[in-house]
Coordinates of C-alpha atoms and ligand atoms in Angstrom, one line a residue:
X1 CA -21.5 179.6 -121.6
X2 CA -19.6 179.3 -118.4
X3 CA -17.3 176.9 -116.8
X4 CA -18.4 175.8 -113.3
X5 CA -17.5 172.7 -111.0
X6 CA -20.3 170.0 -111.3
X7 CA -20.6 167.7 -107.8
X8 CA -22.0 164.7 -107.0
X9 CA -22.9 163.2 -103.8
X10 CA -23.5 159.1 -104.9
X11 CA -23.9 157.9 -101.2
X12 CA -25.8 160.9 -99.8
X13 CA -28.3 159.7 -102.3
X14 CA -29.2 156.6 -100.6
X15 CA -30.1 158.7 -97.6
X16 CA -33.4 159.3 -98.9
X17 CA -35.1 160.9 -96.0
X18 CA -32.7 162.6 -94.7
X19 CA -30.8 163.9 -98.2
X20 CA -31.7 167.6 -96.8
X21 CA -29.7 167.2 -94.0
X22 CA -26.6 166.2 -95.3
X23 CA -26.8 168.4 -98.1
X24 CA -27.1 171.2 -96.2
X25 CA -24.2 170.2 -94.0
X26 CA -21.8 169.6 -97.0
X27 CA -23.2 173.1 -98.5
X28 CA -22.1 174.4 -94.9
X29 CA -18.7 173.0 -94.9
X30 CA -18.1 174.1 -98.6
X31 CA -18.7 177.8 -98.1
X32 CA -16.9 177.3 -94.7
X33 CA -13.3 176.3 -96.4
X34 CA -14.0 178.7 -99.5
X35 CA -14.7 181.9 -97.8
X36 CA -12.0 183.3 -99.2
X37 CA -13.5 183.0 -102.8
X38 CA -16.5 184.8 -104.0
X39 CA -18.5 181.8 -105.4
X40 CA -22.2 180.4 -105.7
X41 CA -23.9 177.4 -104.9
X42 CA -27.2 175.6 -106.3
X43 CA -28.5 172.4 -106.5
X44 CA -30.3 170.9 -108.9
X45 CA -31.3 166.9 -108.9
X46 CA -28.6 164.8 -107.8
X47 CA -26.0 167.5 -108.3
X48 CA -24.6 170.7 -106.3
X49 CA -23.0 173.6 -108.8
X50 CA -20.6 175.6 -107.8
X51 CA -19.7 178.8 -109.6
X52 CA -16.2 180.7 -108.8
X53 CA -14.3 182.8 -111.3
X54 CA -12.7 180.7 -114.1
X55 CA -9.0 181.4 -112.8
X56 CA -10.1 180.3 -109.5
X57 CA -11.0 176.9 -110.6
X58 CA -7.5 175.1 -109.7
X59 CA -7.2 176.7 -106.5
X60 CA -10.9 175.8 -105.4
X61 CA -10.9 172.4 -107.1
X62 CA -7.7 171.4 -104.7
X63 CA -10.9 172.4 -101.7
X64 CA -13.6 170.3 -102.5
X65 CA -11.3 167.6 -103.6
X66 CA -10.3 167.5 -100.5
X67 CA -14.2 167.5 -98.9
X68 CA -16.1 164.9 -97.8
X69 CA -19.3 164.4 -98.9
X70 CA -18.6 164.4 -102.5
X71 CA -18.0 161.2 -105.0
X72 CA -17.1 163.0 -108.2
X73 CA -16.8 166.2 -109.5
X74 CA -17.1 167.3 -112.9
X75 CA -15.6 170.3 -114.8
X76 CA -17.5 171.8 -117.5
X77 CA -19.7 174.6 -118.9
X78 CA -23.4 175.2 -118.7
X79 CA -24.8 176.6 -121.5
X80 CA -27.9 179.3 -120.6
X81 CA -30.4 177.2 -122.4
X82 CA -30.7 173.9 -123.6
X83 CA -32.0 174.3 -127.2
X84 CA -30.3 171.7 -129.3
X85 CA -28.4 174.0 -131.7
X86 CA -27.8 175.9 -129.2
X87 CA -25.8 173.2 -127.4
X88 CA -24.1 172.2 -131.0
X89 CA -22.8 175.6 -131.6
X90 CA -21.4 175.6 -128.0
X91 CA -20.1 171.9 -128.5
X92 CA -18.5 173.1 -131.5
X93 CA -16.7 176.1 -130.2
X94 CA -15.2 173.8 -127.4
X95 CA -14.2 170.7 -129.0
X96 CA -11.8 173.5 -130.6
X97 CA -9.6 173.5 -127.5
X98 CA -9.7 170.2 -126.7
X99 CA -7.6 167.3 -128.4
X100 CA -8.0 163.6 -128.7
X101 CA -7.9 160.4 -131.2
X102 CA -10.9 158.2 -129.5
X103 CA -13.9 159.5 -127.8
X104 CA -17.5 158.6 -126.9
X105 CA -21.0 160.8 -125.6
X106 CA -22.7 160.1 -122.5
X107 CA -25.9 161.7 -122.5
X108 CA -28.0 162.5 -119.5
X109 CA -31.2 163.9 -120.2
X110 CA -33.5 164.7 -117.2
X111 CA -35.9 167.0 -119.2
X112 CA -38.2 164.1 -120.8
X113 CA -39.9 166.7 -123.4
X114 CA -36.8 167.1 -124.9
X115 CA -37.4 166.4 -128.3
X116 CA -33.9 163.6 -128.6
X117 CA -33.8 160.9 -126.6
X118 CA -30.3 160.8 -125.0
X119 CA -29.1 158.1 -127.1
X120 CA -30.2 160.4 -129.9
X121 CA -28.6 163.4 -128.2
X122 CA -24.8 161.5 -128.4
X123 CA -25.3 160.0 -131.7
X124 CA -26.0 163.3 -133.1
X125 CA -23.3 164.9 -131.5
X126 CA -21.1 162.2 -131.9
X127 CA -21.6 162.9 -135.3
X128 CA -21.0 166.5 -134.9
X129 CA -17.4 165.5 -133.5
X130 CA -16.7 163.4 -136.9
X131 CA -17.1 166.5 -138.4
X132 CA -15.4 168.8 -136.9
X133 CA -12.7 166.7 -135.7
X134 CA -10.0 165.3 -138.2
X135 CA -8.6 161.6 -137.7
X136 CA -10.8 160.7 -134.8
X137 CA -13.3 158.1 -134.4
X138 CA -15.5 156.2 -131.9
X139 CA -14.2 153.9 -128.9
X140 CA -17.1 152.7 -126.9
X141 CA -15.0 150.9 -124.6
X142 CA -11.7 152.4 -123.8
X143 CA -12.5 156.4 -125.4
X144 CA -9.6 158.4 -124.7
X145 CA -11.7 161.0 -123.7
X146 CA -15.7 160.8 -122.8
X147 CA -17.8 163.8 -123.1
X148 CA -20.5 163.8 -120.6
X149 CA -23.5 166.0 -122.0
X150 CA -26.8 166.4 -119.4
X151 CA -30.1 168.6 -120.8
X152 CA -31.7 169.6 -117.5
X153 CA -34.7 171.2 -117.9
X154 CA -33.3 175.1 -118.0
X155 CA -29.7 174.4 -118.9
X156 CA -27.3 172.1 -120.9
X157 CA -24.4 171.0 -119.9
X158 CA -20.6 169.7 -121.3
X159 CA -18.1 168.0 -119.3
X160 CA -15.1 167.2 -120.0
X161 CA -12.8 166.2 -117.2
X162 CA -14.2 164.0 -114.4
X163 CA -12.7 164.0 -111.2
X164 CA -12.8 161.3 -107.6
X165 CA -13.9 162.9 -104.9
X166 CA -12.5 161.5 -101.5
X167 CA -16.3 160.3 -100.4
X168 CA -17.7 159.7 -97.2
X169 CA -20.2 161.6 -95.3
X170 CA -20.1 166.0 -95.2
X171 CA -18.1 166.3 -91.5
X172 CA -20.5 167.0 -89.0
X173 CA -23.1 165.1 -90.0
X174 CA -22.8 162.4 -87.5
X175 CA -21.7 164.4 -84.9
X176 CA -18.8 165.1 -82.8
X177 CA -15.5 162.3 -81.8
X178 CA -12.5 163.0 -79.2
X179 CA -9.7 161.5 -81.3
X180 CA -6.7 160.6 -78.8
X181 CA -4.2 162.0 -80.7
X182 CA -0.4 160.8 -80.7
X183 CA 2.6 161.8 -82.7
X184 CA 2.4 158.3 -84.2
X185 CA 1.5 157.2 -87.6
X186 CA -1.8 155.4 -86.4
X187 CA -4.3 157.9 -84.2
X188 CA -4.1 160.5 -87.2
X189 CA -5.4 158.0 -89.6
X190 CA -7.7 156.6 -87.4
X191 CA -8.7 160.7 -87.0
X192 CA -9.1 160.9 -90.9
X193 CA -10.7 157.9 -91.0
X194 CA -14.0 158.6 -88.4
X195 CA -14.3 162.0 -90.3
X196 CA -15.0 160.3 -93.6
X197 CA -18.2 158.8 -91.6
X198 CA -18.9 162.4 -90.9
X199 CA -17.7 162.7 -87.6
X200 CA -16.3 165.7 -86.7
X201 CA -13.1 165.8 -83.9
X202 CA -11.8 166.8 -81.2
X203 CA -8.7 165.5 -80.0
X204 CA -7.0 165.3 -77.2
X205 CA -3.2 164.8 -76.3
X206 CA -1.0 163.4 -73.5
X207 CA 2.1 165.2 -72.7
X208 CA 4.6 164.7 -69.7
X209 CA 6.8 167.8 -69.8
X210 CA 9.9 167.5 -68.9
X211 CA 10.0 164.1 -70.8
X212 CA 8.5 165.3 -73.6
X213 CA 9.5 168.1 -75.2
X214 CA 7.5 171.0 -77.2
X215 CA 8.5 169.5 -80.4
X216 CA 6.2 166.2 -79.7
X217 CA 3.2 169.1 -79.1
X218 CA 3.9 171.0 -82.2
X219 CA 4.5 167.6 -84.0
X220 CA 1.1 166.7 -82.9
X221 CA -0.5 170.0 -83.6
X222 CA 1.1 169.7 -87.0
X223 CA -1.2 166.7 -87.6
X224 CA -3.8 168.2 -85.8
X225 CA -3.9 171.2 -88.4
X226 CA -3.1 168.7 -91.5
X227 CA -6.6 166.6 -90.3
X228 CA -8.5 170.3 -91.1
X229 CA -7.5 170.2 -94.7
X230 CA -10.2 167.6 -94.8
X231 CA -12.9 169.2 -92.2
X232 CA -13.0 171.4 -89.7
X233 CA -10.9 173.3 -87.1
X234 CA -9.9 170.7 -84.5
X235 CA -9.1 171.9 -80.9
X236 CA -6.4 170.2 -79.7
X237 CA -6.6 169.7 -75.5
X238 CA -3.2 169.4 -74.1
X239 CA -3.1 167.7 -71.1
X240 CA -0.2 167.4 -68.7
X241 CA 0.7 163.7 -67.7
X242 CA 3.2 163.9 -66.2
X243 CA 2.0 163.6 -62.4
X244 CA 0.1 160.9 -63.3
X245 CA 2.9 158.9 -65.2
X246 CA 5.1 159.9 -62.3
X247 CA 2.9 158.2 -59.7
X248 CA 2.5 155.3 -61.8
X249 CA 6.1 154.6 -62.5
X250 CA 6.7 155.0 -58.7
X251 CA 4.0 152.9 -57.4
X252 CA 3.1 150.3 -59.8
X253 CA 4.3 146.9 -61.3
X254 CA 6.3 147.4 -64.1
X255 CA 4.4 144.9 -66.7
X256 CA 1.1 147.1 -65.7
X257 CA 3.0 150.3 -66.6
X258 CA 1.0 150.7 -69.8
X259 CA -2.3 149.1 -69.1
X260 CA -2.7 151.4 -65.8
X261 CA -1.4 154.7 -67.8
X262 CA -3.8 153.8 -70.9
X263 CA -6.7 153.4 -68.2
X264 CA -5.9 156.6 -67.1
X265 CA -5.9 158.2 -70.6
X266 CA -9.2 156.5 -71.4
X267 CA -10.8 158.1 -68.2
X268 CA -9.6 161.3 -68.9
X269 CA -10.6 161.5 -72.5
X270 CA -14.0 160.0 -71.5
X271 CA -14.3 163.0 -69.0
X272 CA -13.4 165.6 -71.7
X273 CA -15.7 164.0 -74.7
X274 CA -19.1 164.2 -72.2
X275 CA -17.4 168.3 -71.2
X276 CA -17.4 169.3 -75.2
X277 CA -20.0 167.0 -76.3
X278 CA -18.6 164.5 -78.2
X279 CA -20.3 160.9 -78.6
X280 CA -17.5 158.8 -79.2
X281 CA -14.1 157.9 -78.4
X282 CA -11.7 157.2 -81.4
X283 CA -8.1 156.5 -80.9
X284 CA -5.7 154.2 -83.3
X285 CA -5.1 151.1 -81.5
X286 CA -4.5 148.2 -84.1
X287 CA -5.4 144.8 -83.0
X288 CA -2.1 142.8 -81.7
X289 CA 0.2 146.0 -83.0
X290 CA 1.7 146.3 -79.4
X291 CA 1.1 144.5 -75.7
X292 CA -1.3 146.8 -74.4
X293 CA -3.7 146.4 -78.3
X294 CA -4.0 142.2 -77.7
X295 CA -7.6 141.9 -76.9
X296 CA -7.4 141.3 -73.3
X297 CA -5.7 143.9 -73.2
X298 CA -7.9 146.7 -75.3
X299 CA -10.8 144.9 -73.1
X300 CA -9.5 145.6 -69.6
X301 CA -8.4 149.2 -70.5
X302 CA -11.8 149.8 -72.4
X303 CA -13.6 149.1 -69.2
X304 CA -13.1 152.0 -67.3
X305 CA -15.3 154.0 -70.2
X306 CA -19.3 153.6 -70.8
X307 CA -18.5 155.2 -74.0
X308 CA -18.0 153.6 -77.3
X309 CA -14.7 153.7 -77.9
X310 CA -14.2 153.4 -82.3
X311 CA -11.5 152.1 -83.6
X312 CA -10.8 152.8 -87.3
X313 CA -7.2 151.2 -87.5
X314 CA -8.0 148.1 -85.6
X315 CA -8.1 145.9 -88.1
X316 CA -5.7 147.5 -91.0
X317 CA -1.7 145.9 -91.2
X318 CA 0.8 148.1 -90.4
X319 CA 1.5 148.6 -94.0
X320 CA -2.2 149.6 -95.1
X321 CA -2.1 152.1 -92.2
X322 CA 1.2 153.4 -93.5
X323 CA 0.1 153.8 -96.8
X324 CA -2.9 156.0 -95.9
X325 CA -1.0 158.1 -93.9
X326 CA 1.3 158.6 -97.2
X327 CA -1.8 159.6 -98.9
X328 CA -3.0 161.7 -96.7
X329 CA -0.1 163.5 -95.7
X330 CA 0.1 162.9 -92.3
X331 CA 3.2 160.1 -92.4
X332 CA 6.0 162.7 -92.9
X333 CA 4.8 164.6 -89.6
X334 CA 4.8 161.2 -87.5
X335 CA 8.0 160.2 -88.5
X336 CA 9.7 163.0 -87.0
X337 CA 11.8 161.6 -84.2
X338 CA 9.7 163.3 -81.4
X339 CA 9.3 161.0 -78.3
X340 CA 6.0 160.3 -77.1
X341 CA 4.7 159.7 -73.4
X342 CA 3.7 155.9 -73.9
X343 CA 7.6 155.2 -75.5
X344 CA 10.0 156.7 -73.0
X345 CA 8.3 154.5 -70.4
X346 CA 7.8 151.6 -71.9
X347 CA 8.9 148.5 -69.5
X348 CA 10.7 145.6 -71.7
X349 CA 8.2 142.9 -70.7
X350 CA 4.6 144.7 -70.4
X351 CA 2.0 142.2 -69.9
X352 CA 0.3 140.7 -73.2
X353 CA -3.0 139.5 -71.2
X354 CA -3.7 141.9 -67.9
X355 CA -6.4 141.3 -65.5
X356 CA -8.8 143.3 -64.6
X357 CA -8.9 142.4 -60.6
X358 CA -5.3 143.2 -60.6
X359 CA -5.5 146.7 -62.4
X360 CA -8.2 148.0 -59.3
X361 CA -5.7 146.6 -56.8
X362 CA -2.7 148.9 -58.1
X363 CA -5.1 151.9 -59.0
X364 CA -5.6 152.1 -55.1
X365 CA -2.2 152.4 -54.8
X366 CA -2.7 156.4 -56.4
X367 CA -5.0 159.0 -55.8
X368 CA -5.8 159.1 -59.5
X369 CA -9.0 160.8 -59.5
X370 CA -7.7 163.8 -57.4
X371 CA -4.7 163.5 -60.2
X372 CA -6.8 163.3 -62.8
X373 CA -9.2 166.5 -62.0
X374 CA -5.9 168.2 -62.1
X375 CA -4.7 167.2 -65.2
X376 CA -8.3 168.1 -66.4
X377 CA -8.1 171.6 -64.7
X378 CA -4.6 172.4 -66.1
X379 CA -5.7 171.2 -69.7
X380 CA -4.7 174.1 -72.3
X381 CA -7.1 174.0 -75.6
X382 CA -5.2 175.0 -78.6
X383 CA -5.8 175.7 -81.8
X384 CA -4.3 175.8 -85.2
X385 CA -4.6 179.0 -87.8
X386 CA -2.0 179.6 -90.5
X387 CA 0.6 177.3 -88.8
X388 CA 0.3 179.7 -85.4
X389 CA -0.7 177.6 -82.4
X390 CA -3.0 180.0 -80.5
X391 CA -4.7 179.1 -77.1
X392 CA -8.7 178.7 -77.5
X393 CA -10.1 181.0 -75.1
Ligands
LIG1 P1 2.3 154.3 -83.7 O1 1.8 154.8 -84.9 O2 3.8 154.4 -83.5 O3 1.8 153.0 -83.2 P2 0.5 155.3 -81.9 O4 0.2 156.7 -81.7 O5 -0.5 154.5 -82.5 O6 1.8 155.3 -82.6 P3 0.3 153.5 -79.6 O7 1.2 153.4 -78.5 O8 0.1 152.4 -80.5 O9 0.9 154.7 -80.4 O10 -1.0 154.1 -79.0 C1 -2.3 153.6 -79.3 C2 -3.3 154.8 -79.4 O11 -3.4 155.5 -78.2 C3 -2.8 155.9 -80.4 O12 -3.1 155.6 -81.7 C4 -3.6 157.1 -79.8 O13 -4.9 157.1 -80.3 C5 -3.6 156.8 -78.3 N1 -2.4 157.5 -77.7 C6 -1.2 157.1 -77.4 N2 -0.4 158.0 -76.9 C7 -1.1 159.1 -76.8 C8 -0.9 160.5 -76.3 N3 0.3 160.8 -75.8 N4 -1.9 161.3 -76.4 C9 -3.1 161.0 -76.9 N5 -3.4 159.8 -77.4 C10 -2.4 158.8 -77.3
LIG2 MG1 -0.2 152.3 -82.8

């Protein structure tokens, strides 16, 4: 008998076709974040065991909690064959370590010549429990504790502890985002959010040394590395800004301060997602949140991109967006007082509903794409490994 970590994949399974695929992926990305541990995987229908040494257990559990792809996981033992006695003897030995008042069976049985039905399995083992068990009975409907027993065709197995896992689709699967990543509370959700779709990121992030300091970087590299507790590495581009946001405060209408400067973010980041391959555009702009996020707005800066620009936020309050990032981890990061290049130039009265003839007029008041190819040239990819930022060569 050993103790191994059970998972199942609920939504993969309604990829029928393509089930391989994304299995394979999330198989990928597991033995990615657990190289450390020396550990097995198999499937077998519907599930995906994963054998590490018992004290390892915690420490690995925290891992694939933590991994997309997966809707449950279950802790138990599988028993090297799946002879009834065989499984009563073991269900005996450990219903020893385990206490409880109420419980009920769930048995799965995917080997049909087993000689029980699985109703028949639980009631006998239910009966089993009665015996062994003093001043406990039956709850159908709120059991303190549920055993889940499932008779596969080589091995049994007992669970009991049941886990969520976080969902979603294994990262990677649908390819490869540029997240435009601030030190906010928003665009790290947002991040979080596209990779539970199975997107994998990039990001990319503004900075306008002298104005902002190294601390808005690190703040936003912080978040950066918190995102890969949930997929993979993420290189950060850092791009400077500040020539750009120079020119622009010089030479253009205060209320178009923002609009212009979030045209020239979009173009940049549009430039840099075709360079490294990435399909989309994610960022996390919340419908109405600010000026430049009404729709005119969102529509006038979108249209300097052909690329679909995804939006995860866009329709979640304030306080729904806040409470993710809680639960994530990302909100005690962003709410270090770190200025950012969109909030030390923020005009009081930017304009709520900009046109799109006058944006072209002002953009030919700055070479922007000569600035622009500089800012791109001068860009410094970073990444993140035990908390050291290290340039990506
Ligand atoms: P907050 O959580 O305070 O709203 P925010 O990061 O969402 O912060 P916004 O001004 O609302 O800030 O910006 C909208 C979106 O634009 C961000 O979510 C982010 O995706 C992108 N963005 C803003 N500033 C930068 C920057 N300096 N670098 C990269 N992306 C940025
Ligand atoms: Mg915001």
């Amino acid at each position: 008998m050993k103790k191994l970590i059970i998972i199942k994949y609920a939504e993969l399974n309604t990829k029928k076709a393509n089930i391989g695929f994304f299995l394979k992926q999330l198989k990928k990305n597991l033995e990615k974040r657990l190289e450390k541990f020396s550990f097995t995987i198999t499937f077998d229908k519907g599930r995906m065991f994963l054998s590490v040494l018992e004290e390892k257990i915690p420490e690995v559990l925290t891992i694939v909690q933590n991994t997309f792809g997966i809707h449950e996981i279950m802790i138990g033992y599988e028993l090297e064959h799946q002879s009834l006695s065989y499984i009563e003897e073991c269900f005996k030995k450990l219903l020893r370590d385990v206490s409880f008042q109420t419980f009920k069976i769930e048995t799965k049985r995917s080997d049909k010549t087993f000689p029980l039905t699985s109703l028949e399995i639980s009631k006998y083992l239910g009966g089993v429990v009665l015996k062994n068990k003093e001043n406990v009975r039956v709850d159908v409907h709120h059991p303190e504790l549920t055993i889940f027993v499932e008779v596969r065709q080589t091995h049994a197995y007992i669970i009991f502890e049941t886990l969520k896992g976080i969902g979603g689709y294994p990262v990677g699967t649908l390819g490869k985002g540029m997240l435009m990543l601030s030190g906010g509370i928003d665009s790290p959700v947002a991040g979080y959010m596209a990779m539970k779709r199975g997107v994998r990121l990039e990001a990319v992030y503004f900075e306008s040394p002298p104005h902002t300091s190294v601390e808005a970087k690190n703040k936003v590299l912080s978040l950066a590395h918190c995102l890969e507790k949930y997929g993979d590495q993420i290189k950060v581009h850092v791009v400077p800004f500040t020539e750009i946001q120079e020119a622009i405060l010089k030479n253009i209408p205060k209320e178009y301060l923002i609009t212009i400067m979030r045209r020239m973010m979009y173009r940049i980041t549009a430039k840099l997602a075709y360079r490294n391959r990435c399909k989309v555009i994610i960022n996390g702009e919340s419908i109405g949140q600010v000026a430049s996020q009404t729709l005119e707005s969102m529509s006038v800066i979108n249209e300097v991109v052909k690329m679909p620009v995804i939006r995860p936020v866009a329709c979640f309050d304030k306080l729904e967006i806040i409470e993710l990032a809680k639960q994530i981890g990302t909100y005690d990061i962003s709410i270090l007082p770190y200025e950012d290049c969109c909030t030390i130039f923020v005009p009081e009265h930017p304009v709520i509903y900009p046109e799109l003839s006058k944006c072209i007029e002002y953009e030919k008041l700055i070479p922007y794409e000569e600035f622009i190819q500089r800012a791109i040239a001068n860009e410094k990819i970073l990444k993140i490994n035990e908390n050291q930022f290290t340039e990506y060569l």
